[in-house]
Amino acid sequence: MTDPKFEQLRERLAEIDDLRKAATLLFWDQRVKMPPNGAPARAEALATVSRLAQERFVSDDIGRLLDDLRGLEESSDYDSFEASLIRVTRRDYEKATRVPPELVGEMRRAATLALAAWGPAKQESNFEALRPHLETNLELRHRYVGCFEPAEETYDVLLDDYEPNMKTAEVREIFMELKEELLPLVEEIGEAGAIDDSVVRSNFEPGKQRELGLEIVRRLGYTDEEWRLDETPHPFMSSPGAGDIRLTTTYRPNDLSSLFAMMHEFGHGVYEWGVDPSLARTPLGSGVSLGLHESQSRTWENLVGRSRSFWRFFYPRLQEIFSEQLGSVDEETFYRAINRVHPSLIRIDADEVTYNMHIILRFELEQELIENRLAVRDLPEAWNARMEEYLGVEVPDDARGVLQDMHWAGGSLGYFPTYSLGNVMSVQIWERAVEDLGDLDQRFERGEFGELREWLREHLYRLGRKFTPQETIERVTGSRIDAKPYLRYLREKLAPQHA
Ligand code: ZN
């Protein structure tokens, strides 16, 4: 017997989800298909659809239904669909109703303007052109934080939007542990001398990259019935509905990064693909947090896609496709080249080890900004000093420094740490999978990835947003977030080949 109030809530949420999915599709189309002059009209359409979804969600009706359903929630099993839907919706609702719609609108407008300024500012390496926009974004974030109960740290409120329930202090502790271990590792590897990776910096025809990339993701689980692949300058994954997973990638003619970008986005896609179909058209029907999402993109990109056993299977095919460039390069040389650790300027091109230092730097600067310990105008100097300190890299200009990422222009403060949290969790989850499945390398060498995918689906993807990120990681691994497995993995994988 279903509770009629619960059915009412479910119907409302399904409509709201449809509107959000429509917005997702409008956004996907904007980035993939739309001619440039469609931008102003599209901005209006997107704003309208998003506003309708938001208005419906924060309505008094939803609040009343949530109140009426307290009894059902308490009498239902914590894991049940009913209790989970009411619990998660209540949390979302309580957050959403605290922020006045005018402030939401102002933040969106400011971010749109700042993003429009970011492109040219980066192009001309002109921080001053972006500075006023960043100051506005920061001031709006202060107002946003003011909408919530005072937290232990101001940054907690921002972080919660991307990694719900996670506290700044907990992230800081994990990052301190990473820093302590990774700074000496970077130095150790640096002293051993750089690995030559010129074999993967050659001419690789984009059409052939696409062909091989598709062969790879098909082996991992991509099918033409449920997935598609397009080209955009910044790769992303989008899922405008169940059974509809869209990846994009970018093909650089001088390296093979598209293959890893495709596996990365596949990881985001397969998480969405694996959510229990019964959660579709509810707020539970997607990945639970950016950190856990990133744990899966990094799993498929790095733990699978940069492993020896993976290339034992795919390297002959790669050699066949690019025989001129790689025909006479042995597998080990190739493997070392794609796993080279080398401090560099750009986060998105960084290796598995130094990547985390790029994140820690941003995490620290964000806290200083929101706590008014650092002025926006002093940001470039602080950035450059810390790049020197952490990676020994001298930043030649702001385009390759503080202006490289779009996140701050887009108003996303508190987002960056989720990348490294994802790295950390990826290995915790991986170790549990290996405990259950046994040696994965033998399967990868035969081109078999289905068992890993199905294990992840069963233990993680299926859950969607039913539980908090912390509950989710504990259910999957039996422990809280813990940096040790990840640090062990990095050292075991990457130190020997640089010795
Ligand atoms: Zn990602």
Coordinates of C-alpha atoms and ligand atoms in Angstrom, one line a residue:
M1 CA 0.0 0.0 0.0
T2 CA 1.5 3.3 -1.0
D3 CA 0.9 6.5 0.9
P4 CA -0.9 9.0 -1.4
K5 CA 1.2 11.9 0.0
F6 CA 4.3 10.0 -0.9
E7 CA 3.0 9.5 -4.4
Q8 CA 2.2 13.2 -4.6
L9 CA 5.7 14.0 -3.6
R10 CA 7.1 11.5 -6.1
E11 CA 5.1 13.0 -8.9
R12 CA 6.2 16.6 -8.2
L13 CA 9.8 15.5 -8.0
A14 CA 9.5 13.6 -11.3
E15 CA 8.3 16.8 -13.0
I16 CA 11.1 18.9 -11.4
D17 CA 13.6 16.2 -12.6
D18 CA 12.2 16.4 -16.1
L19 CA 12.8 20.2 -16.1
R20 CA 16.3 19.8 -14.9
K21 CA 17.0 17.2 -17.5
A22 CA 15.6 19.6 -20.1
A23 CA 18.1 22.2 -18.9
T24 CA 20.9 19.6 -19.1
L25 CA 20.0 18.9 -22.7
L26 CA 19.9 22.7 -23.5
F27 CA 23.3 23.0 -22.0
W28 CA 24.7 20.0 -23.8
D29 CA 23.4 21.3 -27.1
Q30 CA 24.9 24.7 -26.4
R31 CA 28.4 23.2 -25.9
V32 CA 28.2 20.6 -28.6
K33 CA 25.9 21.7 -31.5
M34 CA 24.7 25.3 -31.2
P35 CA 26.0 27.9 -33.6
P36 CA 27.7 30.8 -31.6
N37 CA 25.0 33.4 -32.3
G38 CA 22.4 31.2 -30.5
A39 CA 24.1 32.1 -27.1
P40 CA 21.9 35.0 -26.0
A41 CA 18.6 33.2 -26.7
R42 CA 19.9 30.0 -25.2
A43 CA 20.9 31.9 -22.0
E44 CA 17.2 33.0 -21.7
A45 CA 15.8 29.6 -22.3
L46 CA 18.2 28.0 -19.8
A47 CA 17.5 30.6 -17.2
T48 CA 13.7 30.1 -17.6
V49 CA 13.8 26.3 -17.4
S50 CA 16.2 26.4 -14.4
R51 CA 14.0 29.0 -12.7
L52 CA 10.8 26.9 -13.2
A53 CA 12.6 23.9 -11.7
Q54 CA 13.8 25.9 -8.8
E55 CA 10.5 27.6 -8.1
R56 CA 8.7 24.3 -8.1
F57 CA 11.2 22.8 -5.8
V58 CA 11.2 25.5 -3.1
S59 CA 7.4 25.8 -3.1
D60 CA 5.4 25.5 0.1
D61 CA 3.7 22.4 -1.3
I62 CA 6.9 20.4 -1.2
G63 CA 7.6 21.7 2.3
R64 CA 4.2 20.6 3.5
L65 CA 4.5 17.2 1.9
L66 CA 7.8 16.7 3.6
D67 CA 6.3 17.6 6.9
D68 CA 3.4 15.3 6.4
L69 CA 5.7 12.4 5.5
R70 CA 7.8 12.5 8.6
G71 CA 5.8 9.6 10.0
L72 CA 6.4 7.5 6.9
E73 CA 10.1 8.3 6.9
E74 CA 10.5 7.3 10.6
S75 CA 8.5 4.1 10.2
S76 CA 10.3 3.0 7.0
D77 CA 13.6 1.2 6.9
Y78 CA 16.5 3.7 6.5
D79 CA 17.6 1.9 3.3
S80 CA 14.2 1.9 1.8
F81 CA 13.3 3.9 -1.3
E82 CA 10.7 5.8 0.7
A83 CA 12.9 6.8 3.6
S84 CA 15.8 7.7 1.3
L85 CA 13.7 9.9 -1.0
I86 CA 12.1 11.8 1.9
R87 CA 15.4 12.2 3.7
V88 CA 17.5 13.4 0.7
T89 CA 14.7 15.6 -0.6
R90 CA 14.4 17.2 2.9
R91 CA 18.1 18.0 3.0
D92 CA 18.1 19.5 -0.5
Y93 CA 14.9 21.5 0.3
E94 CA 16.3 22.9 3.6
K95 CA 19.4 24.1 1.8
A96 CA 17.5 25.5 -1.3
T97 CA 15.0 27.4 0.7
R98 CA 17.6 29.3 2.7
V99 CA 18.9 31.2 -0.3
P100 CA 16.7 34.0 -1.6
P101 CA 15.9 33.5 -5.3
E102 CA 17.3 37.0 -6.0
L103 CA 20.7 36.0 -4.7
V104 CA 20.6 32.8 -6.8
G105 CA 19.9 34.9 -9.8
E106 CA 22.6 37.4 -9.0
M107 CA 25.2 34.7 -8.5
R108 CA 24.2 33.1 -11.9
R109 CA 24.3 36.4 -13.7
A110 CA 27.7 37.4 -12.2
A111 CA 29.2 34.0 -13.0
T112 CA 27.9 34.3 -16.6
L113 CA 29.6 37.7 -17.0
A114 CA 32.8 36.5 -15.3
L115 CA 33.0 33.5 -17.5
A116 CA 32.6 35.7 -20.6
A117 CA 35.5 37.9 -19.3
W118 CA 37.6 34.9 -18.4
G119 CA 38.2 33.7 -22.0
P120 CA 39.7 36.9 -23.3
A121 CA 41.5 37.6 -19.9
K122 CA 43.2 34.2 -20.2
Q123 CA 43.9 34.7 -23.9
E124 CA 45.7 38.0 -23.1
S125 CA 47.1 36.8 -19.8
N126 CA 45.4 39.9 -18.2
F127 CA 44.4 39.2 -14.6
E128 CA 43.3 42.8 -14.1
A129 CA 40.5 42.2 -16.7
L130 CA 39.1 39.4 -14.5
R131 CA 39.8 40.8 -11.1
P132 CA 36.6 42.9 -10.6
H133 CA 34.5 39.8 -11.6
L134 CA 36.3 37.6 -9.1
E135 CA 35.7 40.3 -6.4
T136 CA 32.0 40.3 -7.2
N137 CA 31.9 36.5 -7.2
L138 CA 33.6 36.4 -3.8
E139 CA 31.4 39.1 -2.3
L140 CA 28.3 37.1 -3.5
R141 CA 29.7 34.0 -2.0
H142 CA 30.0 35.8 1.3
R143 CA 26.3 36.7 1.1
Y144 CA 25.6 33.1 0.2
V145 CA 27.5 31.8 3.3
G146 CA 25.5 34.3 5.4
C147 CA 22.2 32.5 4.4
F148 CA 23.3 29.4 6.5
E149 CA 23.8 28.8 10.2
P150 CA 27.3 29.7 11.2
A151 CA 29.6 26.7 10.5
E152 CA 32.8 25.8 12.2
E153 CA 34.6 27.3 9.2
T154 CA 33.2 29.6 6.5
Y155 CA 34.6 27.2 3.9
D156 CA 32.4 24.4 5.2
V157 CA 29.3 26.0 3.6
L158 CA 31.0 26.2 0.2
L159 CA 32.4 22.7 0.3
D160 CA 29.0 21.3 1.2
D161 CA 27.6 22.2 -2.2
Y162 CA 30.0 19.8 -3.9
E163 CA 30.8 17.2 -1.2
P164 CA 27.8 17.2 1.1
N165 CA 28.5 16.8 4.8
M166 CA 32.3 16.9 4.4
K167 CA 34.0 19.3 6.7
T168 CA 37.0 21.5 5.8
A169 CA 39.0 20.2 8.8
E170 CA 38.6 16.7 7.5
V171 CA 39.8 17.6 4.0
R172 CA 42.7 19.6 5.5
E173 CA 43.8 16.6 7.5
I174 CA 43.7 14.3 4.4
F175 CA 45.6 16.9 2.3
M176 CA 48.2 17.4 5.0
E177 CA 48.9 13.7 4.8
L178 CA 49.1 13.9 1.0
K179 CA 51.4 16.8 1.2
E180 CA 53.8 15.2 3.7
E181 CA 54.2 12.1 1.5
L182 CA 54.0 13.6 -2.0
L183 CA 56.4 16.6 -1.6
P184 CA 59.3 14.3 -0.9
L185 CA 58.1 11.8 -3.6
V186 CA 58.1 14.6 -6.2
E187 CA 61.6 15.6 -5.1
E188 CA 62.9 12.0 -5.1
I189 CA 61.5 11.4 -8.6
G190 CA 62.9 14.8 -9.8
E191 CA 66.4 13.9 -8.6
A192 CA 66.3 10.5 -10.5
G193 CA 66.1 12.5 -13.7
A194 CA 63.2 12.9 -16.2
I195 CA 61.7 10.1 -18.1
D196 CA 61.7 10.6 -21.9
D197 CA 58.1 10.7 -23.1
S198 CA 58.8 11.9 -26.6
V199 CA 57.2 8.7 -28.0
V200 CA 53.8 10.0 -27.0
R201 CA 54.5 13.5 -28.3
S202 CA 54.4 12.8 -32.0
N203 CA 51.8 13.3 -34.8
F204 CA 48.7 11.3 -34.1
E205 CA 45.9 11.8 -36.6
P206 CA 42.7 12.8 -34.8
G207 CA 40.5 10.5 -36.9
K208 CA 42.5 7.5 -35.8
Q209 CA 42.5 8.7 -32.2
R210 CA 38.7 8.7 -32.3
E211 CA 38.6 5.2 -33.9
L212 CA 40.9 3.7 -31.2
G213 CA 39.2 5.7 -28.4
L214 CA 35.8 4.2 -29.4
E215 CA 37.3 0.7 -29.5
I216 CA 38.5 1.2 -26.0
V217 CA 35.4 2.6 -24.4
R218 CA 33.3 -0.1 -26.2
R219 CA 35.4 -2.7 -24.4
L220 CA 34.7 -0.9 -21.1
G221 CA 31.0 -0.9 -21.6
Y222 CA 29.9 1.9 -24.1
T223 CA 27.2 0.8 -26.5
D224 CA 25.6 2.7 -29.4
E225 CA 22.1 2.1 -27.9
E226 CA 22.8 4.1 -24.7
W227 CA 25.9 6.3 -25.3
R228 CA 27.3 8.8 -27.7
L229 CA 30.6 10.6 -28.3
D230 CA 31.2 14.1 -29.6
E231 CA 34.0 16.6 -29.8
T232 CA 34.3 19.8 -27.7
P233 CA 37.3 21.9 -26.6
H234 CA 36.8 21.0 -22.9
P235 CA 35.7 17.3 -22.5
F236 CA 32.7 16.6 -20.3
M237 CA 30.0 14.0 -19.6
S238 CA 26.3 14.7 -19.6
S239 CA 23.3 12.5 -19.0
P240 CA 20.0 14.1 -20.0
G241 CA 18.1 11.0 -18.9
A242 CA 18.3 7.3 -18.1
G243 CA 19.7 5.3 -21.0
D244 CA 21.3 8.4 -22.5
I245 CA 25.0 9.0 -21.6
R246 CA 26.9 11.5 -23.6
L247 CA 30.7 11.9 -23.6
T248 CA 32.8 14.5 -25.3
T249 CA 36.5 14.6 -25.9
T250 CA 39.1 16.7 -27.7
Y251 CA 41.7 15.4 -30.1
R252 CA 45.1 17.1 -29.9
P253 CA 47.1 16.3 -33.0
N254 CA 50.4 16.1 -31.1
D255 CA 49.6 13.6 -28.3
L256 CA 47.3 10.8 -27.2
S257 CA 45.6 12.7 -24.3
S258 CA 42.2 12.2 -26.0
L259 CA 42.3 8.5 -25.1
F260 CA 42.7 9.2 -21.4
A261 CA 40.2 12.0 -21.5
M262 CA 37.7 9.5 -23.1
M263 CA 38.3 7.0 -20.4
H264 CA 38.0 9.7 -17.8
E265 CA 34.6 10.8 -19.1
F266 CA 33.6 7.2 -19.5
G267 CA 34.1 6.8 -15.8
H268 CA 31.7 9.7 -15.1
G269 CA 29.3 8.2 -17.6
V270 CA 29.3 4.7 -16.3
Y271 CA 28.6 5.9 -12.8
E272 CA 25.4 7.6 -14.1
W273 CA 24.6 4.6 -16.3
G274 CA 24.8 2.3 -13.4
V275 CA 22.4 4.1 -11.0
D276 CA 19.5 1.8 -10.2
P277 CA 16.8 2.5 -12.8
S278 CA 14.1 2.6 -10.1
L279 CA 15.7 5.9 -8.9
A280 CA 15.2 7.6 -12.3
R281 CA 13.2 10.8 -12.3
T282 CA 13.9 11.4 -8.6
P283 CA 16.6 13.4 -6.8
L284 CA 18.2 10.1 -6.0
G285 CA 18.9 9.2 -9.6
S286 CA 22.5 10.4 -10.0
G287 CA 26.0 10.1 -8.6
V288 CA 26.2 11.2 -4.9
S289 CA 29.0 13.8 -4.9
L290 CA 31.7 15.3 -7.1
G291 CA 34.3 13.5 -5.1
L292 CA 32.8 10.0 -5.7
H293 CA 32.1 10.9 -9.3
E294 CA 35.8 11.8 -9.7
S295 CA 36.8 8.6 -8.0
Q296 CA 35.2 6.8 -10.9
S297 CA 36.6 8.9 -13.7
R298 CA 40.0 8.4 -12.2
T299 CA 39.5 4.7 -11.7
W300 CA 38.8 4.2 -15.4
E301 CA 41.4 6.8 -16.6
N302 CA 44.3 5.9 -14.3
L303 CA 43.8 2.6 -12.3
V304 CA 42.5 0.9 -15.5
G305 CA 43.7 3.1 -18.4
R306 CA 47.3 3.7 -17.2
S307 CA 47.9 0.1 -16.0
R308 CA 50.4 -2.3 -17.6
S309 CA 47.8 -5.0 -18.0
F310 CA 45.5 -2.6 -19.9
W311 CA 48.2 -1.8 -22.4
R312 CA 49.3 -5.4 -22.7
F313 CA 45.9 -5.8 -24.4
F314 CA 45.6 -2.5 -26.2
Y315 CA 49.2 -1.7 -27.1
P316 CA 49.5 -4.0 -30.2
R317 CA 46.3 -2.4 -31.5
L318 CA 47.7 1.1 -30.9
Q319 CA 50.9 0.1 -32.6
E320 CA 48.9 -1.1 -35.6
I321 CA 47.0 2.1 -35.9
F322 CA 50.0 4.3 -35.4
S323 CA 52.7 2.0 -36.9
E324 CA 54.9 4.8 -38.1
Q325 CA 55.0 6.5 -34.7
L326 CA 55.0 3.5 -32.3
G327 CA 55.8 0.4 -34.5
S328 CA 59.3 0.2 -33.1
V329 CA 58.6 1.5 -29.6
D330 CA 58.4 -1.3 -27.0
E331 CA 55.5 -1.6 -24.6
E332 CA 57.6 -0.8 -21.5
T333 CA 58.9 2.5 -23.0
F334 CA 55.3 3.4 -23.9
Y335 CA 54.0 2.5 -20.4
R336 CA 56.7 4.6 -18.7
A337 CA 56.0 7.6 -21.1
I338 CA 52.3 7.6 -20.2
N339 CA 53.1 7.4 -16.5
R340 CA 55.8 10.0 -16.4
V341 CA 55.9 12.1 -13.2
H342 CA 57.1 15.6 -13.9
P343 CA 56.1 18.9 -12.2
S344 CA 54.4 21.2 -14.7
L345 CA 52.3 24.4 -14.9
I346 CA 48.9 23.1 -16.0
R347 CA 46.6 21.1 -13.7
I348 CA 44.7 19.3 -16.4
D349 CA 47.9 18.0 -17.9
A350 CA 49.5 17.0 -14.6
D351 CA 50.5 13.4 -13.8
E352 CA 49.0 11.3 -11.0
V353 CA 51.4 12.5 -8.3
T354 CA 51.8 16.3 -9.0
Y355 CA 48.1 16.7 -9.8
N356 CA 47.3 16.7 -6.1
M357 CA 49.7 19.5 -5.4
H358 CA 47.8 21.7 -8.0
I359 CA 44.6 20.9 -6.0
I360 CA 46.1 21.5 -2.6
L361 CA 47.3 24.9 -3.7
R362 CA 43.9 25.9 -4.9
F363 CA 42.2 24.6 -1.8
E364 CA 44.5 26.7 0.4
L365 CA 44.0 29.8 -1.7
E366 CA 40.2 29.4 -1.7
Q367 CA 40.1 29.3 2.1
E368 CA 42.3 32.4 2.4
L369 CA 40.1 34.2 0.0
I370 CA 36.8 33.4 1.7
E371 CA 38.3 34.2 5.1
N372 CA 39.6 37.5 3.9
R373 CA 43.1 36.6 4.6
L374 CA 44.0 37.1 1.0
A375 CA 42.8 39.9 -1.3
V376 CA 41.8 39.0 -4.9
R377 CA 44.4 41.5 -6.1
D378 CA 47.2 39.6 -4.4
L379 CA 46.1 36.3 -5.9
P380 CA 48.5 36.0 -8.8
E381 CA 51.5 36.6 -6.5
A382 CA 50.3 34.1 -3.9
W383 CA 49.7 31.5 -6.7
N384 CA 53.1 31.9 -8.2
A385 CA 54.9 31.7 -4.8
R386 CA 53.1 28.5 -4.0
M387 CA 53.8 26.9 -7.4
E388 CA 57.4 27.5 -6.7
E389 CA 57.2 26.1 -3.2
Y390 CA 55.2 23.0 -4.0
L391 CA 56.4 22.1 -7.5
G392 CA 59.5 24.1 -8.0
V393 CA 57.9 25.6 -11.1
E394 CA 58.2 29.2 -12.1
V395 CA 55.0 30.6 -13.6
P396 CA 55.8 32.7 -16.7
D397 CA 52.5 34.4 -17.0
D398 CA 49.0 34.4 -15.5
A399 CA 47.5 32.6 -18.4
R400 CA 49.5 29.6 -17.4
G401 CA 49.0 30.4 -13.7
V402 CA 46.0 31.8 -11.9
L403 CA 43.9 32.2 -15.0
Q404 CA 44.2 28.6 -16.3
D405 CA 40.9 27.2 -14.8
M406 CA 37.4 28.5 -15.3
H407 CA 36.1 27.4 -11.9
W408 CA 36.6 30.7 -10.0
A409 CA 35.1 32.8 -12.8
G410 CA 32.2 30.4 -12.9
G411 CA 31.7 31.1 -9.2
S412 CA 32.7 27.6 -8.1
L413 CA 34.5 28.0 -4.8
G414 CA 34.9 24.8 -2.8
Y415 CA 34.9 22.6 -5.9
F416 CA 38.6 21.9 -6.4
P417 CA 39.2 19.6 -3.4
T418 CA 36.8 17.1 -4.7
Y419 CA 39.3 16.2 -7.5
S420 CA 41.9 15.0 -5.0
L421 CA 39.2 13.4 -2.7
G422 CA 38.2 11.4 -5.7
N423 CA 41.8 10.2 -6.3
V424 CA 42.0 9.1 -2.7
M425 CA 38.6 7.3 -2.7
S426 CA 39.3 5.6 -6.1
V427 CA 42.1 3.4 -4.6
Q428 CA 40.0 2.6 -1.4
I429 CA 37.2 1.3 -3.7
W430 CA 39.6 -0.4 -6.0
E431 CA 41.2 -2.4 -3.2
R432 CA 37.8 -3.6 -2.1
A433 CA 37.0 -4.7 -5.6
V434 CA 40.3 -6.6 -5.9
E435 CA 39.6 -8.3 -2.5
D436 CA 36.3 -9.6 -4.0
L437 CA 37.3 -10.3 -7.5
G438 CA 40.9 -11.4 -7.2
D439 CA 43.6 -10.4 -9.7
L440 CA 42.2 -8.0 -12.2
D441 CA 45.4 -7.7 -14.3
Q442 CA 44.9 -11.2 -15.9
R443 CA 41.4 -10.1 -17.0
F444 CA 42.6 -6.8 -18.3
E445 CA 45.4 -8.5 -20.3
R446 CA 42.6 -10.4 -22.1
G447 CA 40.6 -7.2 -22.7
E448 CA 38.0 -8.2 -20.1
F449 CA 36.6 -5.3 -18.0
G450 CA 33.0 -6.4 -17.4
E451 CA 33.5 -7.9 -14.0
L452 CA 35.1 -4.8 -12.6
R453 CA 32.3 -2.7 -14.1
E454 CA 29.6 -4.9 -12.7
W455 CA 31.2 -5.0 -9.3
L456 CA 31.3 -1.2 -9.2
R457 CA 27.7 -1.1 -10.4
E458 CA 26.5 -3.5 -7.7
H459 CA 28.5 -1.9 -4.8
L460 CA 28.5 1.8 -5.7
Y461 CA 26.8 3.1 -8.9
R462 CA 23.5 1.4 -8.1
L463 CA 23.1 3.4 -4.8
G464 CA 22.8 6.8 -6.6
R465 CA 22.2 9.5 -4.0
K466 CA 20.3 7.3 -1.5
F467 CA 23.0 7.8 1.1
T468 CA 25.4 10.6 2.0
P469 CA 28.9 10.4 0.4
Q470 CA 30.3 9.3 3.7
E471 CA 27.7 6.6 4.2
T472 CA 28.3 5.6 0.6
I473 CA 32.1 5.2 0.9
E474 CA 31.6 3.3 4.2
R475 CA 29.1 0.9 2.6
V476 CA 31.4 0.2 -0.3
T477 CA 34.8 0.0 1.5
G478 CA 33.9 -0.6 5.2
S479 CA 35.9 2.5 6.2
R480 CA 35.9 6.3 6.2
I481 CA 37.8 8.2 3.6
D482 CA 41.5 7.4 4.1
A483 CA 44.6 8.5 2.1
K484 CA 46.9 5.6 2.9
P485 CA 45.8 3.2 0.2
Y486 CA 46.2 5.9 -2.4
L487 CA 49.6 7.0 -1.2
R488 CA 50.8 3.4 -1.1
Y489 CA 49.5 2.9 -4.7
L490 CA 51.3 6.0 -6.0
R491 CA 54.6 5.1 -4.4
E492 CA 54.4 1.4 -5.5
K493 CA 53.4 2.3 -9.1
L494 CA 55.5 5.4 -9.8
A495 CA 58.6 5.4 -7.7
P496 CA 60.4 2.3 -9.1
Q497 CA 60.2 3.3 -12.7
H498 CA 61.7 6.7 -11.9
A499 CA 64.5 5.2 -9.8
Ligands
ZN1 ZN 36.3 14.5 -13.9

